[in-house]
Amino acid sequence: MARENPADPSEQVGTVRTADAALTGEAVGAAAAAFAGWARVPVAERVARVTEAIVETSTANGERGPLLSRELGKVIGDVQGELGFALALARYDGPVAERLCADRVLHDDEGTLITTADPYGVIAAITPWNAPVILAALKVVPGLMTGNTMVVKGSPLAPLAVTDFLSQVARRLPDGVLNVVNGGADVGQALVGDPRVAKVSFTGGLATARHIAATAAEHVRPTVMELGGNDAAIFLPDADLDVATLQRAVFGSFLTSGQVCMAIKRLLVPAARRDEFVEAYLEAARRVLRVGDPLDPRSTMGPVISREHQQRLTGLVQSARDAGATVHELGVYEPSSDDGYWVRPTLVLGLDDRHPLVADEQFGPTVPLLTYDSVDEAVARANGVDQALASSVWSADEQRAVAVARRLDAGFTFINCHNRAGTSLRASFGGRRHSGHGREFGEAGVAEYVQSHSINSPAAIRENRALGNAYPVPAAAG
């Protein structure tokens, strides 16, 4: 399986071996065979071994960075941050895994209750292309530390750097503990449908999620689903519109060319401040958005992932123009090739909530600006979509922003920021409704990889007493 460079599609960046159902089954078999031994390793030792493997693998990130940039079109500064994430996560998740995996023991008059946190077994992890190393690490690190074994399938659109990274980690762990397969939907189907898989963790789109959920349901298998979002950023009437604030808003939409599930997809601005906001936003974009060669450190935005994605996005913006919208082109636009998958970043004004650019997640470098007359209206419109992943509220008064945030139906709300710069390793992240279920990051993200086991020893048995009725029966009416 080959991958081209989105900035210069004539360049083949590299290839990986494509799996089939048989090879996928071998990977699951290896993980199943390794599970019992890995689960018996004390949690502190597992944590240390996983962390050490990531530390050693990360020493090659300087060489791995240009590879990821070339296969994905992501600018080199963004890539360097991505490749450093796994180690930061390991250092956070390690103590959490040790705490969660410790037995909880309760002694009281009723007896002794022991609650253990046990691994599931083989975890199937399916990850997307837009942040392949980050999104794989969010599954692999907590999954392995808590005693599971794993089979990871990445996206055919960005298989190279993540396969290299995970393979190097796997070589530093016992055989079969971590396995990587590459391929398309058929490989994913074979992986999810394997009866030896105990749980599925998926990040990606809604259509694929439905197929995975249906297959998992046949085996009554639990899933974690982190899907897309049509994320609204609400600027309250008192929001600061200074340069620093608007630069955060620009990057909130256009980081990784807008191809981020938690990016700002809709800007909600008071009608009375629309012109002021637009002027400040255009100036902020002029200062910080520079589209060009992803390997040039001056670039802050590269191409999008594929020709198909490019054509869909340019068609979406053209449909907005055809509907009478005003389209502002943003930043400095200096593509490094004539045939790359370039899309000019744009701010779009004048659409209603039914236009596809507003109603659906665009997942690219274009964002609509919508005006509102009251905060109640803004909240209702922010909540009026099925994809409830993230949101943000911007205000000079933090308490007022938090009060509005409490009214938003989303899994995560940023205050005066948006997108990856506003996340935290300690803050659980995930969606509601069509944005999925389950959580990543934080203690909740680690807890997704353990299941409880209650061991109860009633005191009455030790003391040779009759067991009490756990469900008291009311006395008969006289």
XYZ file of C-alpha atoms in Angstrom:
478
model
C 0.000 0.000 0.000
C 1.589 3.261 -1.178
C 1.099 6.808 0.074
C 1.695 9.961 -1.914
C 2.636 13.426 -0.665
C -0.481 15.670 -0.535
C 1.732 18.709 -1.213
C 3.202 17.030 -4.314
C 1.171 13.967 -5.364
C 3.809 12.912 -7.894
C 6.054 11.946 -4.959
C 5.513 8.519 -3.438
C 6.474 8.890 0.232
C 6.557 5.200 1.091
C 4.705 1.902 1.309
C 3.462 -0.475 3.986
C 2.354 -4.069 3.759
C -1.386 -4.454 3.235
C -3.034 -7.051 5.430
C -5.871 -9.387 4.524
C -8.306 -11.350 6.662
C -5.787 -14.135 7.261
C -2.983 -11.803 8.358
C -5.408 -9.855 10.538
C -6.438 -13.109 12.176
C -2.786 -13.925 12.847
C -2.344 -10.563 14.569
C -5.401 -11.153 16.743
C -4.139 -14.654 17.510
C -0.768 -13.285 18.600
C -2.470 -10.756 20.855
C -4.740 -13.434 22.328
C -1.784 -15.732 23.033
C 0.138 -12.936 24.746
C -2.736 -11.680 26.892
C -2.549 -13.994 29.907
C 1.170 -13.442 30.409
C 0.973 -9.677 29.960
C -2.013 -9.381 32.301
C -0.046 -11.199 35.044
C 2.785 -8.661 34.900
C 2.429 -6.320 37.907
C 0.920 -3.022 36.844
C 3.949 -0.991 37.980
C 6.179 -3.118 35.780
C 3.806 -2.816 32.812
C 3.753 0.949 33.210
C 7.540 1.083 33.360
C 7.991 -1.147 30.306
C 5.492 0.748 28.155
C 6.964 4.093 29.166
C 10.515 2.913 28.512
C 9.519 1.569 25.088
C 8.011 4.940 24.161
C 11.030 6.848 25.480
C 13.390 4.733 23.369
C 11.180 4.888 20.276
C 10.831 8.658 20.594
C 14.562 9.186 20.147
C 13.971 8.791 16.393
C 11.239 11.431 16.220
C 13.614 13.876 14.527
C 13.797 11.571 11.503
C 10.165 10.450 11.813
C 8.841 14.008 11.699
C 9.532 14.765 8.014
C 8.018 11.378 7.110
C 4.767 12.223 8.878
C 4.744 15.708 7.363
C 5.251 14.365 3.844
C 2.594 11.655 4.037
C -0.021 13.823 5.754
C 0.630 17.384 4.563
C 0.798 18.551 8.187
C 3.207 21.416 8.869
C 6.433 20.440 10.580
C 5.768 22.387 13.795
C 2.459 20.575 14.254
C 4.143 17.244 13.501
C 6.806 17.759 16.167
C 4.120 18.354 18.762
C 2.247 15.250 17.657
C 5.270 12.984 17.908
C 6.035 14.185 21.436
C 2.524 13.439 22.642
C 2.896 9.706 23.304
C 5.623 10.234 25.892
C 3.693 13.004 27.662
C 0.632 10.763 27.760
C 2.609 7.802 29.105
C 3.946 9.907 31.959
C 0.434 11.048 32.847
C -1.356 7.713 32.373
C 1.189 5.626 34.279
C 0.249 6.752 37.807
C -3.445 6.713 36.846
C -3.201 3.110 35.617
C -1.435 2.043 38.816
C -4.138 3.657 40.932
C -7.063 2.259 38.914
C -5.628 -1.265 38.757
C -5.126 -1.498 42.531
C -7.649 -3.637 44.402
C -10.220 -1.804 46.501
C -10.926 -3.676 49.719
C -13.781 -2.912 52.110
C -14.006 -4.565 55.546
C -17.138 -3.872 57.601
C -19.860 -5.622 59.594
C -21.301 -7.063 56.382
C -18.056 -8.803 55.496
C -15.219 -8.282 53.035
C -15.732 -6.873 49.542
C -12.828 -6.879 47.108
C -13.215 -5.011 43.822
C -10.597 -5.634 41.182
C -10.033 -3.763 37.917
C -9.196 -6.304 35.249
C -8.170 -5.892 31.617
C -10.619 -6.924 28.900
C -8.253 -8.964 26.758
C -7.550 -8.169 23.085
C -8.456 -4.585 22.162
C -9.072 -3.696 18.516
C -8.032 -0.064 17.964
C -9.000 1.635 14.702
C -7.582 5.111 14.153
C -7.938 7.889 11.535
C -5.388 9.810 9.479
C -5.553 13.371 10.797
C -3.421 12.823 13.937
C -2.321 9.216 13.517
C 0.305 9.023 16.266
C -1.687 11.001 18.840
C -4.876 9.044 18.261
C -3.106 5.694 18.326
C -1.293 6.647 21.549
C -4.598 7.562 23.216
C -5.622 3.911 22.833
C -2.331 2.032 23.034
C -0.855 3.679 26.143
C -3.789 3.152 28.558
C -4.723 -0.139 26.916
C -1.309 -1.722 27.417
C -0.655 -0.233 30.839
C -3.867 -1.742 32.202
C -2.922 -5.219 30.958
C -4.695 -5.571 27.628
C -3.023 -6.633 24.405
C -3.792 -4.741 21.211
C -4.176 -4.857 17.455
C -4.079 -1.396 15.846
C -5.326 -0.597 12.347
C -4.493 2.867 11.069
C -5.840 4.750 8.072
C -4.619 4.010 4.533
C -4.227 7.788 4.115
C -1.446 8.097 6.717
C 0.021 4.662 7.494
C 3.768 5.274 7.403
C 4.885 7.167 10.504
C 2.380 5.557 12.852
C 3.308 2.056 11.659
C 6.978 2.855 12.193
C 6.325 4.315 15.645
C 4.089 1.488 16.900
C 6.291 -1.223 15.411
C 9.288 0.172 17.262
C 7.307 0.248 20.512
C 6.128 -3.322 19.890
C 9.693 -4.587 19.426
C 10.507 -3.426 22.943
C 7.613 -5.351 24.506
C 6.877 -9.095 24.742
C 5.866 -10.769 21.483
C 2.204 -10.309 20.607
C 1.444 -7.569 23.131
C 1.175 -4.849 20.452
C 0.382 -5.600 16.802
C -0.187 -3.385 13.757
C -2.139 -4.168 10.580
C -2.767 -1.924 7.602
C -5.492 -1.942 4.998
C -8.944 -0.726 4.127
C -12.462 -1.397 5.359
C -12.135 -5.152 4.771
C -9.260 -5.351 7.243
C -11.204 -3.301 9.790
C -14.214 -5.577 9.362
C -12.085 -8.694 9.847
C -10.551 -7.196 12.976
C -13.796 -6.074 14.597
C -15.559 -9.317 13.689
C -12.921 -11.602 15.171
C -14.505 -13.408 18.150
C -11.248 -13.162 20.125
C -11.509 -9.366 20.294
C -12.901 -8.246 23.658
C -13.451 -4.523 23.025
C -13.223 -2.048 20.158
C -11.902 1.504 20.394
C -12.630 3.564 17.272
C -11.920 7.142 16.233
C -13.333 8.269 12.903
C -16.525 9.026 11.002
C -20.165 8.256 11.726
C -20.774 5.989 8.732
C -17.874 3.693 9.660
C -18.906 3.815 13.320
C -22.322 2.430 12.434
C -20.768 -0.551 10.648
C -18.420 -1.217 13.561
C -21.213 -0.923 16.105
C -23.368 -3.373 14.162
C -20.565 -5.941 13.989
C -19.659 -5.452 17.653
C -23.302 -5.895 18.625
C -23.322 -9.398 17.116
C -20.750 -10.359 19.757
C -22.256 -8.151 22.523
C -18.894 -6.401 22.535
C -18.332 -2.980 24.191
C -17.026 -0.080 22.146
C -15.522 3.365 22.561
C -16.554 5.721 19.753
C -14.866 9.108 19.304
C -16.522 10.608 16.237
C -16.763 13.980 14.529
C -18.243 17.230 15.745
C -19.973 20.299 14.357
C -18.430 22.450 17.057
C -19.768 25.916 17.786
C -17.734 28.793 19.206
C -20.015 31.311 20.929
C -18.586 34.808 21.310
C -20.620 36.534 24.009
C -21.401 40.265 23.679
C -18.554 41.168 26.055
C -15.897 38.972 24.387
C -12.484 40.509 23.850
C -11.662 40.882 20.164
C -8.000 41.705 20.569
C -5.246 40.210 18.410
C -4.327 37.412 20.826
C -7.937 36.292 21.218
C -8.665 36.255 17.496
C -5.450 34.423 16.732
C -6.579 31.683 19.098
C -9.897 31.616 17.270
C -8.210 31.373 13.862
C -6.040 28.456 14.938
C -9.130 26.958 16.571
C -10.508 26.466 13.071
C -7.465 26.077 10.843
C -4.980 23.964 12.790
C -4.097 20.920 10.616
C -5.947 22.597 7.723
C -9.205 22.379 9.658
C -9.044 18.581 9.649
C -9.584 18.114 13.391
C -12.708 16.650 15.001
C -12.726 19.306 17.741
C -11.991 22.311 15.488
C -14.330 25.302 15.421
C -16.883 24.514 12.705
C -19.287 27.426 13.366
C -18.629 30.930 14.707
C -21.602 32.461 16.558
C -21.161 36.220 16.970
C -23.524 38.964 18.262
C -25.181 40.687 15.315
C -24.246 44.095 16.738
C -20.528 43.164 16.666
C -20.367 41.344 13.353
C -18.421 43.940 11.384
C -15.991 44.529 14.264
C -15.441 40.787 14.598
C -14.881 40.227 10.885
C -12.318 43.017 10.666
C -10.389 41.678 13.665
C -10.599 38.087 12.435
C -9.284 38.926 8.961
C -6.361 40.823 10.497
C -5.544 37.935 12.851
C -5.657 35.465 9.959
C -3.383 37.710 7.884
C -0.818 37.593 10.676
C -0.821 33.858 11.467
C -2.133 31.872 8.494
C 0.507 31.011 5.919
C -0.326 28.194 3.508
C 2.743 26.588 1.969
C 5.257 23.766 1.976
C 4.608 21.676 5.142
C 8.370 21.226 5.649
C 8.939 25.001 5.639
C 8.929 26.153 9.289
C 7.253 29.398 8.210
C 4.141 27.529 7.048
C 1.241 27.236 9.477
C -1.079 25.334 7.145
C -0.459 22.708 4.481
C -2.681 20.913 1.957
C -5.646 18.721 2.811
C -5.355 14.958 2.853
C -6.613 13.910 -0.601
C -7.867 15.033 -3.995
C -11.350 13.851 -3.070
C -11.295 15.947 0.098
C -9.984 18.961 -1.817
C -12.771 18.714 -4.390
C -15.468 18.274 -1.749
C -14.301 21.369 0.143
C -13.918 23.615 -2.881
C -17.374 22.500 -4.001
C -18.793 23.342 -0.584
C -17.361 26.870 -0.699
C -18.601 27.350 -4.270
C -22.089 26.274 -3.205
C -21.930 28.947 -0.504
C -21.013 31.551 -3.113
C -23.866 30.334 -5.304
C -26.228 30.756 -2.350
C -25.224 34.427 -2.090
C -22.741 34.148 0.775
C -19.747 36.445 1.167
C -16.488 34.481 1.103
C -13.356 36.043 2.591
C -10.069 34.382 1.611
C -7.680 34.306 4.538
C -3.987 34.598 5.209
C -0.992 34.266 2.909
C -1.476 31.611 0.227
C 1.761 30.304 -1.338
C 1.334 26.650 -2.386
C 4.644 24.890 -2.961
C 3.373 22.948 -5.998
C 0.793 23.312 -8.726
C -0.864 19.936 -8.262
C -1.047 19.509 -4.485
C -4.265 19.146 -2.551
C -4.355 22.821 -1.610
C -7.460 24.598 -0.308
C -7.453 28.334 0.410
C -8.727 29.004 3.963
C -11.959 30.996 3.998
C -14.407 32.740 6.307
C -17.991 32.580 4.998
C -20.765 35.037 5.893
C -24.451 35.111 5.079
C -25.506 31.448 5.233
C -28.459 30.110 7.176
C -28.333 27.075 9.429
C -29.646 24.748 6.706
C -26.740 25.155 4.304
C -24.422 22.101 4.307
C -21.466 24.276 5.295
C -23.299 25.069 8.524
C -25.449 22.002 9.137
C -22.694 19.422 8.596
C -19.115 19.042 9.762
C -16.982 20.455 6.930
C -13.662 19.059 8.265
C -11.519 21.461 6.314
C -10.186 25.035 6.136
C -13.452 26.937 5.839
C -15.686 28.236 8.624
C -19.084 30.006 8.547
C -19.796 33.051 10.682
C -23.371 33.242 11.994
C -24.936 36.125 13.912
C -27.364 35.984 16.822
C -29.517 38.462 18.727
C -29.654 36.845 22.174
C -27.542 34.388 24.157
C -30.549 32.061 24.398
C -30.656 31.972 20.605
C -26.919 31.273 20.385
C -27.171 28.374 22.836
C -30.146 26.881 21.022
C -28.388 27.036 17.659
C -25.147 25.666 19.068
C -27.111 22.705 20.449
C -29.201 22.285 17.312
C -26.996 19.720 15.566
C -26.597 15.971 16.038
C -22.807 16.018 16.385
C -22.186 17.142 19.965
C -18.445 16.751 20.455
C -16.887 20.057 21.554
C -17.768 23.734 21.873
C -16.316 26.944 23.219
C -17.505 30.114 24.938
C -15.590 33.389 24.712
C -16.137 36.212 27.220
C -14.234 38.786 29.241
C -16.072 37.381 32.271
C -14.967 33.801 32.948
C -17.893 33.086 35.284
C -20.372 34.251 32.647
C -18.663 32.010 30.080
C -18.850 28.999 32.413
C -22.543 29.661 33.052
C -23.222 29.547 29.316
C -20.975 26.489 28.920
C -23.153 24.579 31.394
C -26.075 25.018 28.982
C -24.266 23.473 26.030
C -24.989 19.874 25.062
C -21.453 18.757 24.246
C -18.814 16.471 25.650
C -16.196 19.220 26.077
C -16.338 23.010 26.277
C -13.322 25.304 26.021
C -13.291 28.738 27.658
C -11.657 31.542 25.608
C -9.799 29.008 23.451
C -10.597 26.061 21.222
C -8.965 22.973 19.705
C -5.867 21.060 20.836
C -4.167 23.990 22.583
C -7.057 24.019 25.065
C -7.072 20.324 25.921
C -5.482 18.794 28.995
C -4.170 15.326 29.732
C -6.312 15.347 32.884
C -9.567 16.372 31.137
C -11.655 13.532 29.704
C -12.679 14.041 26.087
C -15.497 12.533 24.059
C -18.847 13.248 22.517
C -22.577 12.866 22.881
C -25.259 11.674 20.473
C -23.794 11.272 16.966
C -20.359 12.269 18.257
C -20.006 8.943 20.016
C -19.667 7.566 23.519
C -16.885 6.675 25.914
C -13.957 8.878 26.809
C -10.289 9.419 26.075
C -7.783 11.487 28.094
C -7.870 11.795 31.854
C -8.750 9.106 34.367
C -11.905 8.278 32.414
C -9.801 7.507 29.343
C -7.710 4.982 31.259
C -10.792 3.504 32.941
C -12.197 2.539 29.511
C -9.650 -0.298 29.428
C -10.540 -2.030 32.704
C -13.648 -3.841 33.915
C -14.649 -4.385 37.523
C -14.851 -7.728 39.313
C -16.535 -7.897 42.728
C -15.447 -10.608 45.184
C -17.775 -10.703 48.181
C -17.218 -12.692 51.372
C -20.196 -12.223 53.749
C -19.373 -12.063 57.453
C -22.349 -14.301 58.201
C -20.662 -17.248 56.474
C -17.443 -16.850 58.488
C -19.425 -16.557 61.693
C -21.764 -19.455 60.854
C -24.802 -17.211 60.921
C -27.795 -17.241 58.646
C -27.505 -14.896 55.700
C -29.793 -11.888 55.882
C -32.217 -11.079 53.100
C -30.609 -8.461 50.918
C -34.067 -7.313 49.825
C -36.248 -6.955 52.963
C -39.813 -8.209 52.574
C -42.482 -5.863 54.002
C -44.482 -7.272 56.897
C -47.859 -8.650 55.917
C -50.770 -6.325 56.531
C -52.482 -7.147 59.834
